[in-house]
Short mmCIF file of C-alpha atoms and ligand atoms in Angstrom, two decimals:
data_model
loop_
_atom_site.label_atom_id
_atom_site.label_comp_id
_atom_site.label_asym_id
_atom_site.label_seq_id
_atom_site.Cartn_x
_atom_site.Cartn_y
_atom_site.Cartn_z
CA MET A 26 -16.62 -13.38 6.44
CA ASP A 27 -17.02 -14.28 10.11
CA MET A 28 -19.24 -12.59 12.70
CA GLN A 29 -16.27 -11.10 14.48
CA THR A 30 -15.09 -9.37 11.30
CA SER A 31 -18.50 -7.94 10.54
CA SER A 32 -18.97 -6.70 14.08
CA LEU A 33 -15.57 -4.98 14.05
CA LEU A 34 -16.67 -2.96 11.01
CA ASP A 35 -20.00 -2.20 12.70
CA ARG A 36 -18.23 -1.07 15.85
CA LEU A 37 -15.95 1.21 13.81
CA PHE A 38 -19.02 2.69 12.07
CA SER A 39 -20.88 3.14 15.37
CA ALA A 40 -17.87 4.82 16.95
CA GLY A 41 -17.77 7.12 13.90
CA LEU A 42 -14.13 6.23 13.19
CA LEU A 43 -14.99 4.90 9.73
CA ILE A 44 -17.92 6.21 7.72
CA ASP A 45 -20.03 3.93 5.54
CA THR A 46 -20.27 4.93 1.85
CA GLY A 47 -22.39 1.98 0.76
CA VAL A 48 -19.41 0.27 -0.90
CA ASP A 49 -17.40 -2.40 0.92
CA GLY A 50 -13.80 -1.27 1.36
CA LEU A 51 -14.53 2.41 0.59
CA TYR A 52 -14.85 4.46 3.78
CA GLY A 53 -14.75 7.96 5.10
CA ARG A 54 -12.40 8.56 8.04
CA SER A 55 -13.15 10.63 11.11
CA GLY A 56 -10.85 13.35 12.42
CA ALA A 57 -9.83 11.06 15.29
CA PHE A 58 -8.90 8.25 12.86
CA GLU A 59 -6.90 10.66 10.69
CA ASP A 60 -5.14 12.13 13.71
CA VAL A 61 -3.86 8.65 14.61
CA ILE A 62 -2.51 8.21 11.08
CA THR A 63 -0.89 11.66 11.09
CA ARG A 64 0.78 11.00 14.45
CA PHE A 65 1.89 7.54 13.41
CA GLU A 66 3.48 9.01 10.29
CA ARG A 67 5.46 11.44 12.47
CA LEU A 68 6.68 8.41 14.44
CA ILE A 69 7.75 6.79 11.16
CA ASP A 70 9.64 10.01 10.35
CA ARG A 71 11.48 9.71 13.66
CA PHE A 72 12.62 6.20 12.72
CA GLY A 73 13.44 6.92 9.07
CA GLY A 74 14.05 10.65 8.71
CA ASP A 75 17.71 10.63 9.82
CA ASP A 76 18.60 8.64 6.69
CA ASN A 77 17.66 11.72 4.66
CA PRO A 78 15.35 10.10 2.16
CA GLU A 79 14.12 12.19 -0.76
CA ALA A 80 10.40 12.77 -0.09
CA ILE A 81 8.08 12.56 -3.09
CA ARG A 82 4.28 12.55 -3.05
CA PHE A 83 2.49 11.24 -6.13
CA PRO A 84 -1.28 11.52 -6.49
CA PRO A 85 -3.30 8.27 -6.24
CA GLY A 86 -3.39 7.93 -10.02
CA MET A 87 -0.38 7.07 -12.19
CA ASN A 88 0.66 7.27 -15.83
CA ARG A 89 -1.03 4.33 -17.60
CA ALA A 90 2.05 3.75 -19.78
CA HIS A 91 4.18 3.36 -16.63
CA PHE A 92 1.61 1.00 -15.17
CA GLU A 93 1.60 -1.09 -18.37
CA GLY A 94 5.40 -1.15 -18.44
CA SER A 95 5.56 -2.34 -14.84
CA GLY A 96 3.98 -5.71 -15.70
CA TYR A 97 1.27 -5.30 -13.04
CA MET A 98 -1.42 -6.76 -15.34
CA LYS A 99 0.64 -9.94 -15.79
CA SER A 100 0.71 -10.56 -12.05
CA PHE A 101 -2.35 -8.90 -10.48
CA PRO A 102 -5.04 -8.20 -13.12
CA GLN A 103 -7.73 -8.92 -10.51
CA LEU A 104 -6.65 -6.00 -8.30
CA ALA A 105 -6.09 -3.25 -10.87
CA GLY A 106 -8.32 -0.21 -11.26
CA THR A 107 -8.39 1.89 -14.41
CA ILE A 108 -9.86 5.36 -14.90
CA HIS A 109 -12.33 5.64 -17.75
CA SER A 110 -14.09 8.79 -18.95
CA PHE A 111 -16.77 9.86 -21.35
CA CYS A 112 -15.14 10.91 -24.63
CA GLY A 113 -18.14 10.91 -26.98
CA CYS A 114 -20.13 13.43 -29.00
CA GLU A 115 -23.49 14.98 -28.14
CA LEU A 116 -25.41 12.04 -29.54
CA ASP A 117 -23.35 9.66 -27.40
CA HIS A 118 -24.22 11.86 -24.44
CA VAL A 119 -27.94 11.61 -25.20
CA ASN A 120 -27.58 7.82 -25.39
CA LEU A 121 -25.65 7.74 -22.13
CA LEU A 122 -28.35 9.71 -20.31
CA GLN A 123 -31.02 7.45 -21.81
CA CYS A 124 -29.11 4.41 -20.55
CA MET A 125 -29.03 5.92 -17.06
CA THR A 126 -32.74 6.72 -17.16
CA ASP A 127 -33.51 3.16 -18.25
CA GLY A 128 -31.32 1.72 -15.51
CA GLU A 129 -29.04 0.13 -18.09
CA ASP A 130 -25.24 -0.05 -17.99
CA TRP A 131 -24.10 3.46 -19.03
CA THR A 132 -20.41 2.64 -18.51
CA THR A 133 -19.80 0.39 -21.52
CA GLU A 134 -18.88 3.32 -23.80
CA GLN A 135 -16.51 4.92 -21.29
CA LYS A 136 -12.97 5.10 -22.70
CA ALA A 137 -9.71 4.42 -20.90
CA THR A 138 -7.84 7.60 -19.95
CA ASP A 139 -4.06 7.95 -19.59
CA ILE A 140 -4.41 7.43 -15.84
CA VAL A 141 -4.81 4.28 -13.76
CA LEU A 142 -5.21 4.05 -10.00
CA THR A 143 -1.92 3.55 -8.16
CA PRO A 144 -1.71 -0.05 -6.91
CA ALA A 145 1.25 0.48 -4.54
CA ALA A 146 2.91 3.75 -3.56
CA CYS A 147 6.24 2.84 -5.17
CA TYR A 148 5.00 2.01 -8.69
CA PRO A 149 5.24 5.57 -10.09
CA LEU A 150 8.71 6.00 -8.57
CA TYR A 151 10.85 3.61 -10.63
CA PRO A 152 10.26 5.11 -14.10
CA THR A 153 10.51 8.61 -12.59
CA ILE A 154 13.96 7.94 -11.10
CA ALA A 155 15.18 6.00 -14.15
CA LYS A 156 14.39 9.06 -16.27
CA ARG A 157 16.92 11.09 -14.26
CA GLY A 158 19.77 8.84 -15.47
CA ALA A 159 22.08 6.61 -13.41
CA LEU A 160 21.71 6.69 -9.63
CA PRO A 161 24.23 8.77 -7.70
CA ALA A 162 27.06 7.05 -5.77
CA GLY A 163 25.53 5.11 -2.87
CA GLY A 164 22.21 4.70 -4.69
CA GLY A 165 18.88 6.28 -3.78
CA LEU A 166 16.49 6.38 -0.83
CA PHE A 167 12.94 7.71 -1.15
CA ASP A 168 10.04 8.45 1.17
CA LEU A 169 6.59 8.01 -0.38
CA GLN A 170 2.97 8.06 0.70
CA SER A 171 -0.07 7.54 -1.45
CA TYR A 172 -3.60 6.34 -1.45
CA CYS A 173 -3.57 3.01 -3.32
CA PHE A 174 -6.39 1.14 -4.99
CA ARG A 175 -6.93 -2.61 -5.00
CA HIS A 176 -10.14 -4.19 -6.23
CA GLU A 177 -10.74 -6.51 -3.32
CA PRO A 178 -14.13 -5.55 -1.84
CA SER A 179 -14.61 -7.02 1.61
CA LYS A 180 -16.49 -6.50 4.87
CA ASP A 181 -13.18 -6.92 6.67
CA PRO A 182 -12.18 -3.34 7.59
CA ALA A 183 -8.52 -4.37 7.24
CA ARG A 184 -9.12 -5.06 3.55
CA MET A 185 -10.02 -1.76 1.94
CA GLN A 186 -10.22 -0.84 -1.73
CA LEU A 187 -8.66 2.59 -1.16
CA PHE A 188 -6.07 2.86 1.59
CA ARG A 189 -2.77 4.60 2.27
CA MET A 190 0.66 3.15 2.04
CA ARG A 191 3.72 4.92 3.43
CA GLU A 192 6.90 3.56 1.89
CA TYR A 193 10.64 3.83 1.99
CA VAL A 194 12.28 2.66 -1.22
CA ARG A 195 15.96 1.86 -1.61
CA MET A 196 17.72 1.58 -4.98
CA GLY A 197 21.31 0.60 -5.58
CA LYS A 198 23.69 -2.33 -5.20
CA PRO A 199 22.23 -5.67 -4.04
CA ALA A 200 24.08 -5.68 -0.68
CA ASP A 201 22.96 -2.13 0.20
CA VAL A 202 19.38 -2.82 -0.80
CA MET A 203 19.23 -6.04 1.22
CA ALA A 204 20.82 -4.37 4.26
CA PHE A 205 18.15 -1.66 4.08
CA ARG A 206 15.41 -4.27 4.16
CA GLU A 207 17.02 -6.18 7.07
CA ASP A 208 17.42 -2.97 9.00
CA TRP A 209 13.77 -1.99 8.54
CA MET A 210 12.54 -5.37 9.79
CA GLN A 211 14.21 -4.52 13.09
CA ARG A 212 13.14 -0.88 13.06
CA GLY A 213 9.55 -1.86 12.27
CA THR A 214 9.48 -4.21 15.23
CA LYS A 215 10.87 -1.51 17.57
CA LEU A 216 8.49 1.08 16.20
CA MET A 217 5.43 -1.11 16.86
CA GLU A 218 6.76 -1.93 20.35
CA GLN A 219 6.75 1.79 21.15
CA VAL A 220 3.02 1.93 20.48
CA GLY A 221 2.27 -1.26 22.39
CA LEU A 222 1.52 -3.53 19.44
CA PRO A 223 2.55 -7.21 19.47
CA VAL A 224 4.21 -8.28 16.22
CA GLU A 225 5.52 -11.29 14.42
CA ILE A 226 7.46 -11.31 11.16
CA ASP A 227 6.95 -14.04 8.62
CA VAL A 228 7.84 -14.85 5.04
CA ALA A 229 4.99 -14.03 2.66
CA ASN A 230 3.88 -13.89 -0.95
CA ASP A 231 1.87 -11.54 -3.13
CA PRO A 232 -1.51 -12.70 -4.51
CA PHE A 233 -0.25 -13.53 -8.04
CA PHE A 234 -3.16 -14.37 -10.36
CA GLY A 235 -4.05 -17.74 -11.81
CA ARG A 236 -2.23 -21.01 -12.27
CA ALA A 237 1.08 -19.46 -13.34
CA GLY A 238 0.75 -17.29 -10.22
CA LYS A 239 1.23 -20.36 -8.02
CA MET A 240 4.76 -20.69 -9.33
CA TYR A 241 5.52 -17.00 -8.67
CA LYS A 242 4.16 -17.34 -5.13
CA ASN A 243 6.38 -20.35 -4.46
CA ASN A 244 9.43 -18.61 -5.95
CA GLN A 245 8.84 -15.49 -3.89
CA ARG A 246 8.63 -17.55 -0.71
CA SER A 247 11.52 -19.87 -1.38
CA GLN A 248 13.79 -16.92 -2.17
CA ASN A 249 12.58 -14.91 0.87
CA LEU A 250 11.70 -11.97 -1.35
CA LYS A 251 8.80 -10.79 0.83
CA PHE A 252 8.37 -10.59 4.57
CA GLU A 253 5.39 -9.21 6.45
CA LEU A 254 5.05 -7.77 9.92
CA LEU A 255 1.80 -9.14 11.31
CA ILE A 256 -0.35 -7.72 14.09
CA PRO A 257 -3.67 -9.07 15.42
CA ILE A 258 -6.47 -6.67 14.38
CA ASN A 259 -9.30 -8.98 15.25
CA SER A 260 -9.71 -11.26 18.27
CA VAL A 261 -10.42 -14.37 16.19
CA ALA A 262 -8.80 -13.99 12.77
CA SER A 263 -5.08 -14.66 12.34
CA PRO A 264 -2.78 -11.63 12.56
CA THR A 265 -2.89 -9.15 9.66
CA ALA A 266 0.02 -7.84 7.56
CA CYS A 267 0.58 -4.24 8.63
CA MET A 268 4.00 -3.78 7.03
CA SER A 269 5.77 -5.51 4.17
CA PHE A 270 9.47 -5.75 3.31
CA ASN A 271 9.98 -6.47 -0.36
CA TYR A 272 13.15 -7.24 -2.27
CA HIS A 273 12.52 -6.95 -6.03
CA GLN A 274 16.04 -8.00 -7.03
CA ASP A 275 16.67 -6.42 -10.47
CA HIS A 276 13.01 -6.62 -11.60
CA PHE A 277 12.35 -2.86 -11.65
CA GLY A 278 15.98 -2.10 -12.54
CA LYS A 279 15.65 -4.20 -15.70
CA THR A 280 12.13 -3.03 -16.46
CA TRP A 281 13.04 0.66 -16.36
CA ASP A 282 16.75 0.43 -17.25
CA LEU A 283 17.66 1.85 -13.89
CA LYS A 284 21.46 1.85 -13.38
CA THR A 285 23.84 2.27 -10.48
CA GLU A 286 26.67 4.80 -10.72
CA ASP A 287 28.95 2.11 -12.21
CA ASP A 288 26.41 1.17 -14.88
CA GLU A 289 25.16 -2.05 -13.26
CA THR A 290 21.43 -2.77 -13.27
CA ALA A 291 20.09 -1.37 -9.99
CA HIS A 292 18.41 -3.58 -7.44
CA THR A 293 15.46 -2.25 -5.44
CA ALA A 294 13.61 -2.94 -2.20
CA CYS A 295 10.67 -1.26 -0.51
CA VAL A 296 9.26 -1.20 2.97
CA GLY A 297 5.55 -0.43 3.15
CA PHE A 298 3.40 0.60 6.11
CA GLY A 299 -0.34 -0.07 5.72
CA LEU A 300 -1.49 3.07 7.53
CA GLU A 301 -5.18 2.18 7.94
CA ARG A 302 -4.32 -1.33 9.16
CA ILE A 303 -1.92 0.11 11.72
CA ALA A 304 -4.61 2.54 12.91
CA LEU A 305 -7.06 -0.39 13.17
CA ALA A 306 -4.51 -2.40 15.14
CA LEU A 307 -4.08 0.53 17.54
CA PHE A 308 -7.86 0.89 18.00
CA HIS A 309 -8.22 -2.87 18.47
CA HIS A 310 -5.50 -3.11 21.11
CA HIS A 311 -5.99 0.15 22.98
CA GLY A 312 -9.70 0.87 22.54
CA LEU A 313 -11.85 2.94 20.21
CA ASP A 314 -11.22 6.19 22.10
CA SER A 315 -7.64 7.30 21.41
CA GLY A 316 -7.92 9.78 24.32
CA GLU A 317 -8.05 6.77 26.65
CA TRP A 318 -5.01 4.95 25.28
CA PRO A 319 -2.20 3.98 27.69
CA GLU A 320 0.06 6.88 28.60
CA THR A 321 3.15 5.26 27.00
CA VAL A 322 1.34 4.91 23.69
CA ARG A 323 -0.03 8.45 23.85
CA GLN A 324 3.46 9.68 24.66
CA ALA A 325 4.96 7.87 21.64
CA LEU A 326 2.35 9.34 19.30
CA TRP A 327 1.40 12.71 20.75
CA GLY A 328 4.33 13.27 23.14
P1 LIG B 409 1.71 -5.04 -0.18
O1 LIG B 409 2.24 -4.27 -1.35
O2 LIG B 409 0.57 -5.95 -0.56
O3 LIG B 409 2.77 -5.73 0.60
O4 LIG B 409 1.03 -3.94 0.74
C1 LIG B 409 1.76 -3.12 1.61
C2 LIG B 409 0.97 -2.91 2.87
O5 LIG B 409 -0.26 -2.24 2.55
C3 LIG B 409 0.52 -4.21 3.53
O6 LIG B 409 1.49 -4.71 4.41
C4 LIG B 409 -0.72 -3.79 4.26
O7 LIG B 409 -0.40 -3.28 5.52
C5 LIG B 409 -1.30 -2.70 3.38
N1 LIG B 409 -2.41 -3.23 2.56
C6 LIG B 409 -2.34 -4.08 1.50
N2 LIG B 409 -3.55 -4.33 1.01
C7 LIG B 409 -4.43 -3.64 1.77
C8 LIG B 409 -5.86 -3.48 1.77
N3 LIG B 409 -6.63 -4.09 0.86
N4 LIG B 409 -6.42 -2.68 2.71
C9 LIG B 409 -5.66 -2.05 3.62
N5 LIG B 409 -4.32 -2.15 3.68
C10 LIG B 409 -3.71 -2.93 2.76
ZN1 LIG B 410 6.68 -0.81 -2.80
#
């Protein structure tokens, strides 16, 4: 962590935009911070709403069986968060309280529940849509937003453990799905221009775990499966990914037996907006008081 990064977090705390909870990457948000996110989401609606996506909101926890089926633990075990609960008898309870009193680890007897924390807004969607049967003619388009969890504690305010992702997800034939992703790379750039944010788009990879992960990272890059829209959030660090454009080919189609109307395995792509990162980019570029932002930016968001 560099000084600049730590001071950005301190400045956000002092301005009251983020609220310290004592855990790195877990913050409260002020009304002003939330207002920026709400307004930015309305701007997203203006860019994506005319396509008539089906809006679905899942809670920030998902069915553990769906999570297991998705293969997330193969690729990103280091980021996953599970929900465990106390399931014991009265004696177990007495022991648990004793553990707490003695300052010992009281969590070892906690048992996994049927819920895990959602790692990306689109994960609960694929099995849900596959359960409906084959996609209708033309495929599917969905609008999602969820808090997501990733276990990556950091003092960098752009790297949170709980943050929101707004997504559009397209399912259908490969050409339609790829055209959707292309289109959103252009829309994303225009959208950020409207709020005065400088962007660059670059090929990217997900943080696949371990030695085998290196191969997945290389594959993902060489096949151009992931692009990111990057915006400077910090004066010294390199620009930060604020949107991602992901083509999953038939990965989720095969995993969940998701079919097109003519019984082909569906392809999928998703476009994700990192809402907190975008808010941070806006505060970095236009100042910590959103009331003082340039008129054009205020017009685009509050107009
Ligand atoms: P990804 O699925 O990793 O491409 O994430 C989608 C978007 O979520 C990214 O482009 C970021 O804007 C945002 N994001 C990912 N990880 C974090 C994090 N730890 N904290 C805040 N935003 C994040
Ligand atoms: Zn996604």
